[in-house]
PDB file of C-alpha atoms in Angstrom:
ATOM      1  CA  ASN L   1       2.399 -19.037   6.704  1.00  0.00           C
ATOM      2  CA  ALA L   2       3.338 -15.902   8.528  1.00  0.00           C
ATOM      3  CA  GLY L   3       2.332 -12.628   6.957  1.00  0.00           C
ATOM      4  CA  VAL L   4       4.559  -9.671   6.249  1.00  0.00           C
ATOM      5  CA  MET L   5       6.392  -8.777   9.445  1.00  0.00           C
ATOM      6  CA  GLN L   6       7.594  -5.280  10.161  1.00  0.00           C
ATOM      7  CA  ASN L   7       9.510  -4.141  13.173  1.00  0.00           C
ATOM      8  CA  PRO L   8       9.571  -2.165  15.211  1.00  0.00           C
ATOM      9  CA  ARG L   9       5.905  -1.135  15.232  1.00  0.00           C
ATOM     10  CA  HIS L  10       6.819   2.182  16.806  1.00  0.00           C
ATOM     11  CA  LEU L  11      10.138   3.979  16.670  1.00  0.00           C
ATOM     12  CA  VAL L  12      11.077   7.248  18.315  1.00  0.00           C
ATOM     13  CA  ARG L  13      14.243   9.003  17.239  1.00  0.00           C
ATOM     14  CA  ARG L  14      15.805  12.365  18.053  1.00  0.00           C
ATOM     15  CA  ARG L  15      16.678  14.677  15.203  1.00  0.00           C
ATOM     16  CA  GLY L  16      19.992  13.665  13.676  1.00  0.00           C
ATOM     17  CA  GLN L  17      19.805  10.007  14.683  1.00  0.00           C
ATOM     18  CA  GLU L  18      19.439   7.070  12.331  1.00  0.00           C
ATOM     19  CA  ALA L  19      16.272   5.031  11.885  1.00  0.00           C
ATOM     20  CA  ARG L  20      16.310   1.431  10.681  1.00  0.00           C
ATOM     21  CA  LEU L  21      13.040  -0.157   9.670  1.00  0.00           C
ATOM     22  CA  ARG L  22      12.865  -3.876   8.971  1.00  0.00           C
ATOM     23  CA  CYS L  23      10.536  -5.896   6.797  1.00  0.00           C
ATOM     24  CA  SER L  24      10.393  -9.658   6.446  1.00  0.00           C
ATOM     25  CA  PRO L  25       8.288 -10.616   3.409  1.00  0.00           C
ATOM     26  CA  MET L  26       5.882 -13.501   3.232  1.00  0.00           C
ATOM     27  CA  LYS L  27       7.488 -16.878   2.679  1.00  0.00           C
ATOM     28  CA  GLY L  28       8.206 -17.382  -0.980  1.00  0.00           C
ATOM     29  CA  HIS L  29       7.914 -13.703  -1.898  1.00  0.00           C
ATOM     30  CA  SER L  30      11.021 -12.241  -3.448  1.00  0.00           C
ATOM     31  CA  HIS L  31       9.834  -8.661  -4.043  1.00  0.00           C
ATOM     32  CA  VAL L  32       9.310  -5.931  -1.510  1.00  0.00           C
ATOM     33  CA  TYR L  33       7.849  -2.442  -1.695  1.00  0.00           C
ATOM     34  CA  TRP L  34       8.242   0.373   0.794  1.00  0.00           C
ATOM     35  CA  TYR L  35       5.580   3.071   1.146  1.00  0.00           C
ATOM     36  CA  ARG L  36       5.313   6.138   3.316  1.00  0.00           C
ATOM     37  CA  GLN L  37       2.023   7.444   4.673  1.00  0.00           C
ATOM     38  CA  LEU L  38       1.291  10.712   6.417  1.00  0.00           C
ATOM     39  CA  PRO L  39      -1.854  11.005   8.590  1.00  0.00           C
ATOM     40  CA  GLU L  40      -5.052  11.241   6.547  1.00  0.00           C
ATOM     41  CA  GLU L  41      -3.099  10.735   3.314  1.00  0.00           C
ATOM     42  CA  GLY L  42      -2.550   7.938   0.818  1.00  0.00           C
ATOM     43  CA  LEU L  43       0.374   5.599   0.323  1.00  0.00           C
ATOM     44  CA  LYS L  44       3.380   7.192  -1.335  1.00  0.00           C
ATOM     45  CA  PHE L  45       5.646   4.792  -3.202  1.00  0.00           C
ATOM     46  CA  MET L  46       9.288   4.899  -2.155  1.00  0.00           C
ATOM     47  CA  VAL L  47      11.188   1.901  -3.480  1.00  0.00           C
ATOM     48  CA  TYR L  48      10.692  -1.516  -5.058  1.00  0.00           C
ATOM     49  CA  LEU L  49      13.284  -4.226  -4.465  1.00  0.00           C
ATOM     50  CA  GLN L  50      13.972  -7.822  -5.165  1.00  0.00           C
ATOM     51  CA  LYS L  51      16.652  -9.773  -3.367  1.00  0.00           C
ATOM     52  CA  GLU L  52      20.040  -8.072  -3.836  1.00  0.00           C
ATOM     53  CA  ASN L  53      18.613  -5.659  -6.413  1.00  0.00           C
ATOM     54  CA  ILE L  54      16.828  -2.298  -6.403  1.00  0.00           C
ATOM     55  CA  ILE L  55      14.283  -2.343  -9.213  1.00  0.00           C
ATOM     56  CA  ASP L  56      12.802   1.127  -8.829  1.00  0.00           C
ATOM     57  CA  GLU L  57      13.793   3.788  -6.335  1.00  0.00           C
ATOM     58  CA  SER L  58      12.087   6.694  -8.040  1.00  0.00           C
ATOM     59  CA  GLY L  59      10.126   7.539  -4.903  1.00  0.00           C
ATOM     60  CA  MET L  60      13.101   7.692  -2.577  1.00  0.00           C
ATOM     61  CA  PRO L  61      14.465  11.064  -1.462  1.00  0.00           C
ATOM     62  CA  LYS L  62      17.894  11.608  -2.959  1.00  0.00           C
ATOM     63  CA  GLU L  63      19.600  12.088   0.365  1.00  0.00           C
ATOM     64  CA  ARG L  64      19.550  10.311   3.729  1.00  0.00           C
ATOM     65  CA  PHE L  65      17.285   7.458   2.586  1.00  0.00           C
ATOM     66  CA  SER L  66      18.457   4.054   1.456  1.00  0.00           C
ATOM     67  CA  ALA L  67      16.977   0.588   1.149  1.00  0.00           C
ATOM     68  CA  GLU L  68      18.295  -2.898   0.721  1.00  0.00           C
ATOM     69  CA  PHE L  69      16.982  -6.428   0.465  1.00  0.00           C
ATOM     70  CA  PRO L  70      19.869  -8.807   1.030  1.00  0.00           C
ATOM     71  CA  LYS L  71      19.993 -12.425  -0.033  1.00  0.00           C
ATOM     72  CA  GLU L  72      19.467 -13.444   3.575  1.00  0.00           C
ATOM     73  CA  GLY L  73      17.468 -11.525   6.125  1.00  0.00           C
ATOM     74  CA  PRO L  74      14.865  -8.796   6.034  1.00  0.00           C
ATOM     75  CA  SER L  75      14.624  -5.757   3.836  1.00  0.00           C
ATOM     76  CA  ILE L  76      15.900  -2.632   5.573  1.00  0.00           C
ATOM     77  CA  LEU L  77      14.793   0.958   5.048  1.00  0.00           C
ATOM     78  CA  ARG L  78      17.428   3.239   6.523  1.00  0.00           C
ATOM     79  CA  ILE L  79      16.963   6.923   7.227  1.00  0.00           C
ATOM     80  CA  GLN L  80      20.061   8.792   8.280  1.00  0.00           C
ATOM     81  CA  GLN L  81      20.083  12.056  10.234  1.00  0.00           C
ATOM     82  CA  VAL L  82      16.325  12.037  10.686  1.00  0.00           C
ATOM     83  CA  VAL L  83      14.370  15.293  10.688  1.00  0.00           C
ATOM     84  CA  ARG L  84      10.894  16.056  12.029  1.00  0.00           C
ATOM     85  CA  GLY L  85       9.464  15.805   8.515  1.00  0.00           C
ATOM     86  CA  ASP L  86      10.433  12.128   8.390  1.00  0.00           C
ATOM     87  CA  SER L  87       7.759  11.361  10.984  1.00  0.00           C
ATOM     88  CA  ALA L  88       5.261   9.104   9.257  1.00  0.00           C
ATOM     89  CA  ALA L  89       4.042   5.535   8.990  1.00  0.00           C
ATOM     90  CA  TYR L  90       6.236   3.373   6.775  1.00  0.00           C
ATOM     91  CA  PHE L  91       4.639   0.305   5.249  1.00  0.00           C
ATOM     92  CA  CYS L  92       6.251  -2.631   3.564  1.00  0.00           C
ATOM     93  CA  ALA L  93       4.464  -4.927   1.132  1.00  0.00           C
ATOM     94  CA  SER L  94       5.634  -8.188  -0.382  1.00  0.00           C
ATOM     95  CA  GLU L  95       4.444  -9.441  -3.732  1.00  0.00           C
ATOM     96  CA  ASP L  96       4.471 -12.649  -5.721  1.00  0.00           C
ATOM     97  CA  ASN L  97       3.433 -11.164  -9.099  1.00  0.00           C
ATOM     98  CA  THR L  98      -0.262 -11.773  -8.422  1.00  0.00           C
ATOM     99  CA  GLU L  99      -1.018 -10.310  -5.016  1.00  0.00           C
ATOM    100  CA  ALA L 100       0.660  -7.964  -2.592  1.00  0.00           C
ATOM    101  CA  PHE L 101       0.313  -8.104   1.191  1.00  0.00           C
ATOM    102  CA  PHE L 102       1.185  -5.408   3.670  1.00  0.00           C
ATOM    103  CA  GLY L 103       2.814  -5.430   7.047  1.00  0.00           C
ATOM    104  CA  GLN L 104       1.425  -3.555  10.038  1.00  0.00           C
ATOM    105  CA  GLY L 105       3.779  -0.670   9.461  1.00  0.00           C
ATOM    106  CA  THR L 106       6.388   1.163  11.499  1.00  0.00           C
ATOM    107  CA  ARG L 107       5.349   4.469  12.960  1.00  0.00           C
ATOM    108  CA  LEU L 108       8.370   6.725  13.128  1.00  0.00           C
ATOM    109  CA  THR L 109       8.258   9.750  15.378  1.00  0.00           C
ATOM    110  CA  VAL L 110      11.135  12.203  15.285  1.00  0.00           C
ATOM    111  CA  VAL L 111      11.374  14.400  18.348  1.00  0.00           C
TER     112      VAL L 111
ATOM    113  CA  GLY A   1       5.111   8.440 -12.464  1.00  0.00           C
ATOM    114  CA  GLN A   2       2.085   6.263 -12.977  1.00  0.00           C
ATOM    115  CA  GLN A   3      -1.053   7.303 -11.167  1.00  0.00           C
ATOM    116  CA  LEU A   4      -4.494   5.972 -10.434  1.00  0.00           C
ATOM    117  CA  ASN A   5      -7.422   8.357 -10.100  1.00  0.00           C
ATOM    118  CA  GLN A   6      -9.616   7.098  -7.300  1.00  0.00           C
ATOM    119  CA  SER A   7     -13.012   8.589  -6.531  1.00  0.00           C
ATOM    120  CA  PRO A   8     -14.735   9.723  -4.532  1.00  0.00           C
ATOM    121  CA  GLN A   9     -12.163  10.997  -2.082  1.00  0.00           C
ATOM    122  CA  SER A  10     -14.584  10.550   0.805  1.00  0.00           C
ATOM    123  CA  MET A  11     -18.099   9.277   1.424  1.00  0.00           C
ATOM    124  CA  PHE A  12     -20.544   9.731   4.267  1.00  0.00           C
ATOM    125  CA  ILE A  13     -23.384   7.220   4.233  1.00  0.00           C
ATOM    126  CA  GLN A  14     -26.053   5.740   6.460  1.00  0.00           C
ATOM    127  CA  GLU A  15     -25.824   2.196   7.701  1.00  0.00           C
ATOM    128  CA  GLY A  16     -27.557  -0.129   5.257  1.00  0.00           C
ATOM    129  CA  GLU A  17     -26.786   1.908   2.158  1.00  0.00           C
ATOM    130  CA  ASP A  18     -24.776   0.592  -0.761  1.00  0.00           C
ATOM    131  CA  VAL A  19     -21.446   2.169  -1.675  1.00  0.00           C
ATOM    132  CA  SER A  20     -19.572   2.405  -4.936  1.00  0.00           C
ATOM    133  CA  MET A  21     -16.057   3.684  -5.606  1.00  0.00           C
ATOM    134  CA  ASN A  22     -13.840   3.442  -8.649  1.00  0.00           C
ATOM    135  CA  CYS A  23     -10.370   3.863 -10.036  1.00  0.00           C
ATOM    136  CA  THR A  24      -9.312   4.913 -13.501  1.00  0.00           C
ATOM    137  CA  SER A  25      -5.985   5.253 -15.213  1.00  0.00           C
ATOM    138  CA  SER A  26      -4.463   6.090 -18.550  1.00  0.00           C
ATOM    139  CA  SER A  27      -2.324   2.956 -18.219  1.00  0.00           C
ATOM    140  CA  ILE A  28      -3.252  -0.666 -18.771  1.00  0.00           C
ATOM    141  CA  PHE A  29      -3.025  -2.988 -15.784  1.00  0.00           C
ATOM    142  CA  ASN A  30      -3.002  -6.754 -15.730  1.00  0.00           C
ATOM    143  CA  THR A  31      -4.000  -6.985 -12.081  1.00  0.00           C
ATOM    144  CA  TRP A  32      -6.269  -4.822  -9.942  1.00  0.00           C
ATOM    145  CA  LEU A  33      -6.251  -5.051  -6.163  1.00  0.00           C
ATOM    146  CA  TRP A  34      -8.571  -3.484  -3.595  1.00  0.00           C
ATOM    147  CA  TYR A  35      -7.437  -2.864  -0.008  1.00  0.00           C
ATOM    148  CA  LYS A  36      -9.009  -1.574   3.175  1.00  0.00           C
ATOM    149  CA  GLN A  37      -7.015   0.238   5.828  1.00  0.00           C
ATOM    150  CA  ASP A  38      -8.243   0.668   9.387  1.00  0.00           C
ATOM    151  CA  PRO A  39      -6.748   3.449  11.538  1.00  0.00           C
ATOM    152  CA  GLY A  40      -3.293   2.546  12.790  1.00  0.00           C
ATOM    153  CA  GLU A  41      -3.119  -0.621  10.720  1.00  0.00           C
ATOM    154  CA  GLY A  42      -1.656  -1.735   7.423  1.00  0.00           C
ATOM    155  CA  PRO A  43      -3.821  -2.127   4.314  1.00  0.00           C
ATOM    156  CA  VAL A  44      -5.567  -5.488   4.085  1.00  0.00           C
ATOM    157  CA  LEU A  45      -6.217  -7.098   0.723  1.00  0.00           C
ATOM    158  CA  LEU A  46      -9.962  -7.459   0.035  1.00  0.00           C
ATOM    159  CA  ILE A  47     -10.227  -8.553  -3.583  1.00  0.00           C
ATOM    160  CA  ALA A  48      -7.810  -9.333  -6.405  1.00  0.00           C
ATOM    161  CA  LEU A  49      -8.810  -9.201 -10.099  1.00  0.00           C
ATOM    162  CA  TYR A  50      -6.761 -10.754 -12.891  1.00  0.00           C
ATOM    163  CA  LYS A  51      -8.841 -10.703 -16.083  1.00  0.00           C
ATOM    164  CA  ALA A  52     -10.511  -7.917 -18.035  1.00  0.00           C
ATOM    165  CA  GLY A  53     -14.240  -8.038 -17.371  1.00  0.00           C
ATOM    166  CA  GLU A  54     -13.813 -10.226 -14.289  1.00  0.00           C
ATOM    167  CA  LEU A  55     -16.415  -9.696 -11.578  1.00  0.00           C
ATOM    168  CA  THR A  56     -15.460 -11.029  -8.151  1.00  0.00           C
ATOM    169  CA  SER A  57     -17.315 -11.026  -4.851  1.00  0.00           C
ATOM    170  CA  ASN A  58     -16.135 -11.356  -1.276  1.00  0.00           C
ATOM    171  CA  GLY A  59     -19.158 -11.331   1.019  1.00  0.00           C
ATOM    172  CA  ARG A  60     -20.841  -7.938   0.659  1.00  0.00           C
ATOM    173  CA  LEU A  61     -18.017  -6.675  -1.525  1.00  0.00           C
ATOM    174  CA  THR A  62     -18.027  -6.892  -5.306  1.00  0.00           C
ATOM    175  CA  ALA A  63     -15.290  -5.641  -7.591  1.00  0.00           C
ATOM    176  CA  GLN A  64     -14.893  -5.584 -11.346  1.00  0.00           C
ATOM    177  CA  PHE A  65     -11.903  -5.362 -13.657  1.00  0.00           C
ATOM    178  CA  GLY A  66     -12.837  -3.011 -16.496  1.00  0.00           C
ATOM    179  CA  ILE A  67     -12.938  -4.282 -20.074  1.00  0.00           C
ATOM    180  CA  THR A  68     -10.415  -1.679 -21.174  1.00  0.00           C
ATOM    181  CA  ARG A  69      -8.075  -2.805 -18.339  1.00  0.00           C
ATOM    182  CA  LYS A  70      -7.796   0.845 -17.323  1.00  0.00           C
ATOM    183  CA  ASP A  71     -10.409   0.919 -14.600  1.00  0.00           C
ATOM    184  CA  SER A  72     -11.989  -0.975 -11.740  1.00  0.00           C
ATOM    185  CA  PHE A  73     -14.806  -0.433  -9.274  1.00  0.00           C
ATOM    186  CA  LEU A  74     -15.631  -1.691  -5.810  1.00  0.00           C
ATOM    187  CA  ASN A  75     -19.167  -1.976  -4.448  1.00  0.00           C
ATOM    188  CA  ILE A  76     -20.123  -2.554  -0.834  1.00  0.00           C
ATOM    189  CA  SER A  77     -23.705  -3.595  -0.263  1.00  0.00           C
ATOM    190  CA  ALA A  78     -25.737  -3.025   2.890  1.00  0.00           C
ATOM    191  CA  SER A  79     -22.968  -1.133   4.675  1.00  0.00           C
ATOM    192  CA  ILE A  80     -22.352  -1.659   8.391  1.00  0.00           C
ATOM    193  CA  PRO A  81     -20.394   0.481  10.879  1.00  0.00           C
ATOM    194  CA  SER A  82     -17.293  -1.722  10.671  1.00  0.00           C
ATOM    195  CA  ASP A  83     -16.976  -0.883   6.969  1.00  0.00           C
ATOM    196  CA  VAL A  84     -15.522   2.453   8.084  1.00  0.00           C
ATOM    197  CA  GLY A  85     -11.977   2.943   6.862  1.00  0.00           C
ATOM    198  CA  ILE A  86      -9.943   3.964   3.855  1.00  0.00           C
ATOM    199  CA  TYR A  87     -10.254   1.891   0.695  1.00  0.00           C
ATOM    200  CA  PHE A  88      -7.393   1.838  -1.772  1.00  0.00           C
ATOM    201  CA  CYS A  89      -7.268   0.528  -5.301  1.00  0.00           C
ATOM    202  CA  ALA A  90      -3.962  -0.657  -6.715  1.00  0.00           C
ATOM    203  CA  GLY A  91      -2.827  -1.828 -10.102  1.00  0.00           C
ATOM    204  CA  LEU A  92       0.122  -3.918 -11.148  1.00  0.00           C
ATOM    205  CA  ILE A  93       1.706  -2.328 -14.206  1.00  0.00           C
ATOM    206  CA  GLN A  94       1.981  -4.629 -17.177  1.00  0.00           C
ATOM    207  CA  GLY A  95       5.333  -5.616 -18.556  1.00  0.00           C
ATOM    208  CA  GLY A  96       8.905  -5.097 -17.431  1.00  0.00           C
ATOM    209  CA  SER A  97       9.463  -4.849 -13.739  1.00  0.00           C
ATOM    210  CA  GLU A  98       5.998  -4.959 -12.277  1.00  0.00           C
ATOM    211  CA  LYS A  99       5.274  -2.158  -9.897  1.00  0.00           C
ATOM    212  CA  LEU A 100       2.291  -1.675  -7.656  1.00  0.00           C
ATOM    213  CA  VAL A 101       0.580   1.705  -8.139  1.00  0.00           C
ATOM    214  CA  PHE A 102      -1.986   3.003  -5.653  1.00  0.00           C
ATOM    215  CA  GLY A 103      -4.927   5.334  -5.799  1.00  0.00           C
ATOM    216  CA  LYS A 104      -5.149   8.037  -3.134  1.00  0.00           C
ATOM    217  CA  GLY A 105      -7.926   6.267  -1.286  1.00  0.00           C
ATOM    218  CA  THR A 106     -11.608   6.682  -0.514  1.00  0.00           C
ATOM    219  CA  LYS A 107     -12.404   7.446   3.110  1.00  0.00           C
ATOM    220  CA  LEU A 108     -15.697   5.840   4.086  1.00  0.00           C
ATOM    221  CA  THR A 109     -17.754   6.965   7.062  1.00  0.00           C
ATOM    222  CA  VAL A 110     -20.847   4.981   8.002  1.00  0.00           C
ATOM    223  CA  ASN A 111     -23.392   6.598  10.297  1.00  0.00           C
ATOM    224  CA  PRO A 112     -25.352   4.119  12.417  1.00  0.00           C
TER     225      PRO A 112
END
């Protein structure tokens, strides 16, 4: 049973470009969380999704950020027109109502 | 939003010492989870707790789900250098759409 898979592990984007981060949950898990982490800091909640539905997006910036979890395929966190301040590690976790498991993260660097 | 108060923020200990960290909240949780994060990696689940008062061990790690359902602690006995990392507590909020809430982490440094 494969764990939570995130790709890419590292992503470099120039200011103004788009970043797409993918997360495939564990088999059988229908809920996904996205978190952002700056160096030496904790995990900051961004969005909580189930397939085809956003449950809670209270942690998402109002502009440039969006997330989806389609019926088929991975969950996508999309950041449009990236800025230097978007540089961070982005972690995805999948949950089955009893436990939550994390992926290895995507480290986004905006240059 | 919901928040967990995790303490201490950081700890510096000698190899062989025991360690204790805890999380408290004003909210009731029906599940407590403890994670460890190594540098450059994602958090790894160490222990999951599902019942108030539950005490669970995983090797040298022991965690308890508080009776009030608003707190939990994690103990590490006889620490070793590879215990270094950041430890996070997390709670699943009861009722409605369950959401995972994290503490800010405890950074553990173990001196050989």
